[in-house]
Amino acid sequence: MKIVALNGSHKKAGGNTQRLLDQLLAGAAEEGAETETVRLSTHEIKPCLACDACQKQPGYGCILDASDDFSTILDKIHCADIIVFATPIYVFQISSKLRIFFERLYGRGKSHLHRVSKANLFFHDIDHETLSKPFVSVITCSNIEKQTSASSETFFKAYSAFMDAPQVGSIVRNGWTLLDRKEENAANTRLKWILAEVHLAGHQLATEGRILRRTEKRIRANALPLPKPVFALLKRIPAAREKLLERSGKSARQ
């Protein structure tokens, strides 16, 4: 099995998204999977020009393919068994690096040839051999509110439904500001436990071809030191809200 991960972070090294990918791929490698990470930040991918030249030629492709790294990355995807699309949240969306990559996929379909996807959705022709690969989505963000990642989660579900690409895993990890503390404390211990669960998810991906739902749920565990319903209630009380903001500010500065 070959797993190729695309990291959409703007960082050229390090980062929370890469930390999750490292654990996920390490777990898969322990089960014999061949793994590779592509950092989009280190490659040139030009944005779609909306010129429609790709729609006027007989085969798939874009006039920009010869001048950037897009087709090289797509070749890696074509040869993989499972793809991992990973992104931090930027303004409630996937990163622009990953967004540009997805927009360039327009050249791997013919918009005038209509079809119905396996999810019974009207769409156009696509290069199934490349774009219908099973995939895992990995989303990271610092904010603890679930609305922060909601639209990106919806995007990947839509991608799966329209592209006939099975989504075999969904990893969402918010609250990094609370979890990633320099001092050794309960939050730091919880982060280590979460990373261990991501490592386990890699094992499952290589052996089962998917990540088990219970593992996804544990990875997404509440980052707060109190239950979510209690937190939701405290946010409504002015004095308690100010205290929470004060503690959050201290956490962010440490």
Short mmCIF file of C-alpha atoms in Angstrom, two decimals:
data_model
loop_
_atom_site.label_atom_id
_atom_site.label_comp_id
_atom_site.label_asym_id
_atom_site.label_seq_id
_atom_site.Cartn_x
_atom_site.Cartn_y
_atom_site.Cartn_z
CA MET A 1 0.00 0.00 0.00
CA LYS A 2 1.20 3.50 -0.84
CA ILE A 3 -0.11 6.55 1.03
CA VAL A 4 0.61 10.07 -0.24
CA ALA A 5 -0.17 13.03 2.04
CA LEU A 6 -0.59 16.60 0.84
CA ASN A 7 0.12 19.17 3.55
CA GLY A 8 -1.63 22.43 2.66
CA SER A 9 0.00 24.46 5.43
CA HIS A 10 1.84 27.64 4.46
CA LYS A 11 4.70 26.58 6.74
CA LYS A 12 7.77 25.16 5.03
CA ALA A 13 8.80 23.20 8.13
CA GLY A 14 7.14 22.05 11.34
CA GLY A 15 3.59 22.97 12.23
CA ASN A 16 0.69 21.24 13.97
CA THR A 17 -0.66 19.78 10.73
CA GLN A 18 2.67 18.12 10.02
CA ARG A 19 2.82 16.74 13.57
CA LEU A 20 -0.41 14.86 12.94
CA LEU A 21 0.74 13.69 9.52
CA ASP A 22 4.03 12.42 10.97
CA GLN A 23 2.18 10.29 13.52
CA LEU A 24 -0.41 9.04 11.02
CA LEU A 25 2.16 8.03 8.42
CA ALA A 26 4.52 6.55 11.00
CA GLY A 27 1.73 4.27 12.19
CA ALA A 28 0.98 3.22 8.61
CA ALA A 29 4.67 2.62 7.86
CA GLU A 30 4.93 0.26 10.85
CA GLU A 31 2.36 -1.91 9.07
CA GLY A 32 4.41 -1.94 5.87
CA ALA A 33 2.83 0.96 3.99
CA GLU A 34 4.98 3.14 1.76
CA THR A 35 4.38 6.77 2.72
CA GLU A 36 5.26 10.19 1.35
CA THR A 37 4.42 13.75 2.36
CA VAL A 38 4.19 16.58 -0.15
CA ARG A 39 4.40 20.04 1.40
CA LEU A 40 2.54 22.31 -1.01
CA SER A 41 4.40 25.30 0.48
CA THR A 42 7.62 24.03 -1.10
CA HIS A 43 6.11 23.61 -4.58
CA GLU A 44 4.87 26.06 -7.16
CA ILE A 45 1.23 25.58 -8.11
CA LYS A 46 -0.18 28.36 -10.22
CA PRO A 47 -3.87 29.24 -9.85
CA CYS A 48 -6.41 28.30 -12.50
CA LEU A 49 -6.76 31.04 -15.14
CA ALA A 50 -10.36 30.16 -16.03
CA CYS A 51 -9.20 30.18 -19.67
CA ASP A 52 -11.03 26.89 -20.44
CA ALA A 53 -8.12 25.72 -22.60
CA CYS A 54 -8.26 22.43 -20.71
CA GLN A 55 -11.82 21.91 -21.93
CA LYS A 56 -10.91 22.41 -25.60
CA GLN A 57 -8.23 19.73 -25.86
CA PRO A 58 -9.02 16.03 -26.34
CA GLY A 59 -7.23 14.76 -23.21
CA TYR A 60 -6.89 15.86 -19.62
CA GLY A 61 -4.43 18.58 -18.62
CA CYS A 62 -3.82 22.29 -18.17
CA ILE A 63 -1.71 24.74 -20.14
CA LEU A 64 0.09 25.53 -16.86
CA ASP A 65 1.24 21.93 -16.30
CA ALA A 66 4.54 22.48 -18.08
CA SER A 67 5.41 25.55 -16.02
CA ASP A 68 4.78 24.42 -12.43
CA ASP A 69 4.74 21.37 -10.12
CA PHE A 70 1.05 20.47 -10.29
CA SER A 71 1.27 17.56 -12.72
CA THR A 72 4.23 16.09 -10.80
CA ILE A 73 2.18 16.04 -7.60
CA LEU A 74 -0.81 14.64 -9.46
CA ASP A 75 1.38 11.79 -10.77
CA LYS A 76 2.19 10.89 -7.15
CA ILE A 77 -1.55 10.78 -6.38
CA HIS A 78 -2.18 8.64 -9.46
CA CYS A 79 0.30 6.04 -8.18
CA ALA A 80 -1.02 6.03 -4.60
CA ASP A 81 -3.62 3.78 -3.01
CA ILE A 82 -4.80 6.31 -0.41
CA ILE A 83 -4.47 10.10 -0.34
CA VAL A 84 -4.35 12.28 2.77
CA PHE A 85 -5.48 15.88 2.32
CA ALA A 86 -4.24 17.87 5.32
CA THR A 87 -4.83 21.52 6.11
CA PRO A 88 -4.84 24.01 8.95
CA ILE A 89 -7.84 26.32 9.08
CA TYR A 90 -7.39 29.78 7.59
CA VAL A 91 -10.40 32.11 8.00
CA PHE A 92 -12.78 29.14 8.50
CA GLN A 93 -11.61 27.39 5.32
CA ILE A 94 -8.96 25.05 3.97
CA SER A 95 -5.69 26.80 3.18
CA SER A 96 -5.31 28.73 -0.07
CA LYS A 97 -2.43 26.40 -0.99
CA LEU A 98 -4.75 23.40 -0.94
CA ARG A 99 -7.61 25.38 -2.45
CA ILE A 100 -5.51 26.28 -5.51
CA PHE A 101 -4.57 22.61 -5.88
CA PHE A 102 -8.22 21.57 -5.92
CA GLU A 103 -9.14 24.32 -8.38
CA ARG A 104 -6.52 23.04 -10.83
CA LEU A 105 -8.34 19.68 -10.86
CA TYR A 106 -10.81 21.35 -13.23
CA GLY A 107 -8.40 20.41 -16.02
CA ARG A 108 -8.84 16.71 -15.11
CA GLY A 109 -12.47 16.68 -16.23
CA LYS A 110 -14.68 17.69 -19.13
CA SER A 111 -17.46 19.99 -18.02
CA HIS A 112 -19.57 19.36 -21.15
CA LEU A 113 -19.74 15.60 -20.50
CA HIS A 114 -22.35 15.02 -17.82
CA ARG A 115 -22.71 12.08 -15.48
CA VAL A 116 -24.33 11.08 -12.20
CA SER A 117 -22.03 10.20 -9.32
CA LYS A 118 -22.40 7.11 -7.15
CA ALA A 119 -24.06 9.39 -4.59
CA ASN A 120 -26.69 10.26 -7.26
CA LEU A 121 -25.39 13.78 -7.79
CA PHE A 122 -25.29 15.45 -11.20
CA PHE A 123 -21.73 16.33 -12.13
CA HIS A 124 -19.35 16.26 -15.07
CA ASP A 125 -16.77 13.82 -16.38
CA ILE A 126 -13.58 13.39 -14.32
CA ASP A 127 -10.39 11.36 -14.50
CA HIS A 128 -11.54 8.61 -12.14
CA GLU A 129 -8.17 6.85 -12.15
CA THR A 130 -6.64 9.84 -10.38
CA LEU A 131 -9.46 11.75 -8.67
CA SER A 132 -11.54 8.89 -7.24
CA LYS A 133 -8.86 7.57 -4.88
CA PRO A 134 -9.86 6.80 -1.28
CA PHE A 135 -8.78 9.67 0.93
CA VAL A 136 -8.41 10.88 4.51
CA SER A 137 -9.00 14.49 5.50
CA VAL A 138 -6.90 16.02 8.29
CA ILE A 139 -7.94 19.39 9.72
CA THR A 140 -6.18 21.35 12.47
CA CYS A 141 -7.02 24.65 14.14
CA SER A 142 -6.31 26.56 17.35
CA ASN A 143 -9.89 27.61 18.05
CA ILE A 144 -12.05 25.32 20.17
CA GLU A 145 -15.40 26.17 18.53
CA LYS A 146 -16.68 23.42 16.22
CA GLN A 147 -17.97 26.01 13.72
CA THR A 148 -14.34 26.88 12.92
CA SER A 149 -13.80 23.69 10.92
CA ALA A 150 -17.41 23.00 9.88
CA SER A 151 -17.24 24.36 6.32
CA SER A 152 -13.98 22.51 5.61
CA GLU A 153 -15.47 19.26 6.86
CA THR A 154 -18.44 19.85 4.56
CA PHE A 155 -16.07 20.52 1.64
CA PHE A 156 -14.40 17.12 1.99
CA LYS A 157 -17.76 15.36 2.24
CA ALA A 158 -18.85 17.09 -0.97
CA TYR A 159 -15.56 16.20 -2.67
CA SER A 160 -16.16 12.56 -1.77
CA ALA A 161 -19.74 12.56 -3.07
CA PHE A 162 -19.05 14.31 -6.39
CA MET A 163 -15.70 12.66 -7.17
CA ASP A 164 -16.71 9.08 -6.24
CA ALA A 165 -13.76 9.18 -3.84
CA PRO A 166 -14.40 7.18 -0.64
CA GLN A 167 -13.58 9.21 2.47
CA VAL A 168 -11.93 6.54 4.58
CA GLY A 169 -11.01 8.81 7.47
CA SER A 170 -11.71 12.22 8.94
CA ILE A 171 -9.29 13.63 11.52
CA VAL A 172 -10.22 16.95 13.12
CA ARG A 173 -8.10 18.40 15.91
CA ASN A 174 -8.92 21.80 17.33
CA GLY A 175 -7.82 23.57 20.50
CA TRP A 176 -4.07 23.48 19.85
CA THR A 177 -3.66 26.67 21.91
CA LEU A 178 -4.94 24.77 24.95
CA LEU A 179 -3.23 21.46 24.22
CA ASP A 180 0.24 22.50 23.11
CA ARG A 181 1.72 23.87 26.33
CA LYS A 182 5.43 24.08 27.08
CA GLU A 183 5.11 23.07 30.72
CA GLU A 184 4.28 19.48 31.67
CA ASN A 185 0.63 19.45 32.73
CA ALA A 186 -2.67 17.70 32.09
CA ALA A 187 -3.16 19.40 28.70
CA ASN A 188 0.30 18.35 27.57
CA THR A 189 -0.42 14.78 28.65
CA ARG A 190 -3.69 14.84 26.73
CA LEU A 191 -1.89 15.96 23.57
CA LYS A 192 0.50 13.02 23.86
CA TRP A 193 -2.49 10.71 24.20
CA ILE A 194 -4.15 12.27 21.13
CA LEU A 195 -0.98 11.89 19.05
CA ALA A 196 -0.84 8.24 20.10
CA GLU A 197 -4.39 7.83 18.80
CA VAL A 198 -3.36 9.38 15.48
CA HIS A 199 -0.51 6.88 15.35
CA LEU A 200 -3.06 4.11 15.90
CA ALA A 201 -5.17 5.58 13.09
CA GLY A 202 -2.18 5.07 10.79
CA HIS A 203 -2.06 1.39 11.74
CA GLN A 204 -5.76 1.08 10.95
CA LEU A 205 -5.39 2.86 7.63
CA ALA A 206 -2.69 0.42 6.51
CA THR A 207 -4.41 -2.75 7.77
CA GLU A 208 -8.12 -1.95 7.42
CA GLY A 209 -7.99 0.60 4.59
CA ARG A 210 -9.85 3.06 6.82
CA ILE A 211 -9.76 4.79 10.19
CA LEU A 212 -12.26 3.48 12.70
CA ARG A 213 -14.91 5.94 13.86
CA ARG A 214 -14.15 5.39 17.53
CA THR A 215 -10.51 6.35 16.87
CA GLU A 216 -11.61 9.50 15.03
CA LYS A 217 -13.79 10.38 18.01
CA ARG A 218 -10.92 9.96 20.48
CA ILE A 219 -8.63 12.12 18.33
CA ARG A 220 -11.29 14.81 18.38
CA ALA A 221 -11.64 14.67 22.17
CA ASN A 222 -12.56 17.85 24.02
CA ALA A 223 -9.50 20.08 24.53
CA LEU A 224 -11.17 22.01 27.35
CA PRO A 225 -10.47 21.21 31.00
CA LEU A 226 -14.27 21.12 31.56
CA PRO A 227 -17.24 19.55 29.76
CA LYS A 228 -18.50 21.38 26.66
CA PRO A 229 -22.02 22.01 28.08
CA VAL A 230 -20.45 23.69 31.12
CA PHE A 231 -18.21 25.79 28.87
CA ALA A 232 -21.23 26.82 26.76
CA LEU A 233 -23.03 27.92 29.92
CA LEU A 234 -20.06 29.83 31.35
CA LYS A 235 -19.69 31.81 28.11
CA ARG A 236 -23.13 33.28 28.77
CA ILE A 237 -22.20 34.59 32.23
CA PRO A 238 -20.25 37.89 31.93
CA ALA A 239 -18.01 37.38 34.98
CA ALA A 240 -17.23 33.80 34.04
CA ARG A 241 -16.63 34.78 30.41
CA GLU A 242 -14.05 37.38 31.46
CA LYS A 243 -12.29 34.79 33.58
CA LEU A 244 -12.18 32.34 30.68
CA LEU A 245 -10.76 35.01 28.37
CA GLU A 246 -8.12 35.91 30.96
CA ARG A 247 -7.02 32.30 31.31
CA SER A 248 -7.06 31.81 27.55
CA GLY A 249 -4.82 34.86 27.09
CA LYS A 250 -2.30 33.52 29.58
CA SER A 251 -2.35 30.16 27.85
CA ALA A 252 -1.68 31.73 24.47
CA ARG A 253 1.31 33.71 25.80
CA GLN A 254 3.04 30.76 27.47
#
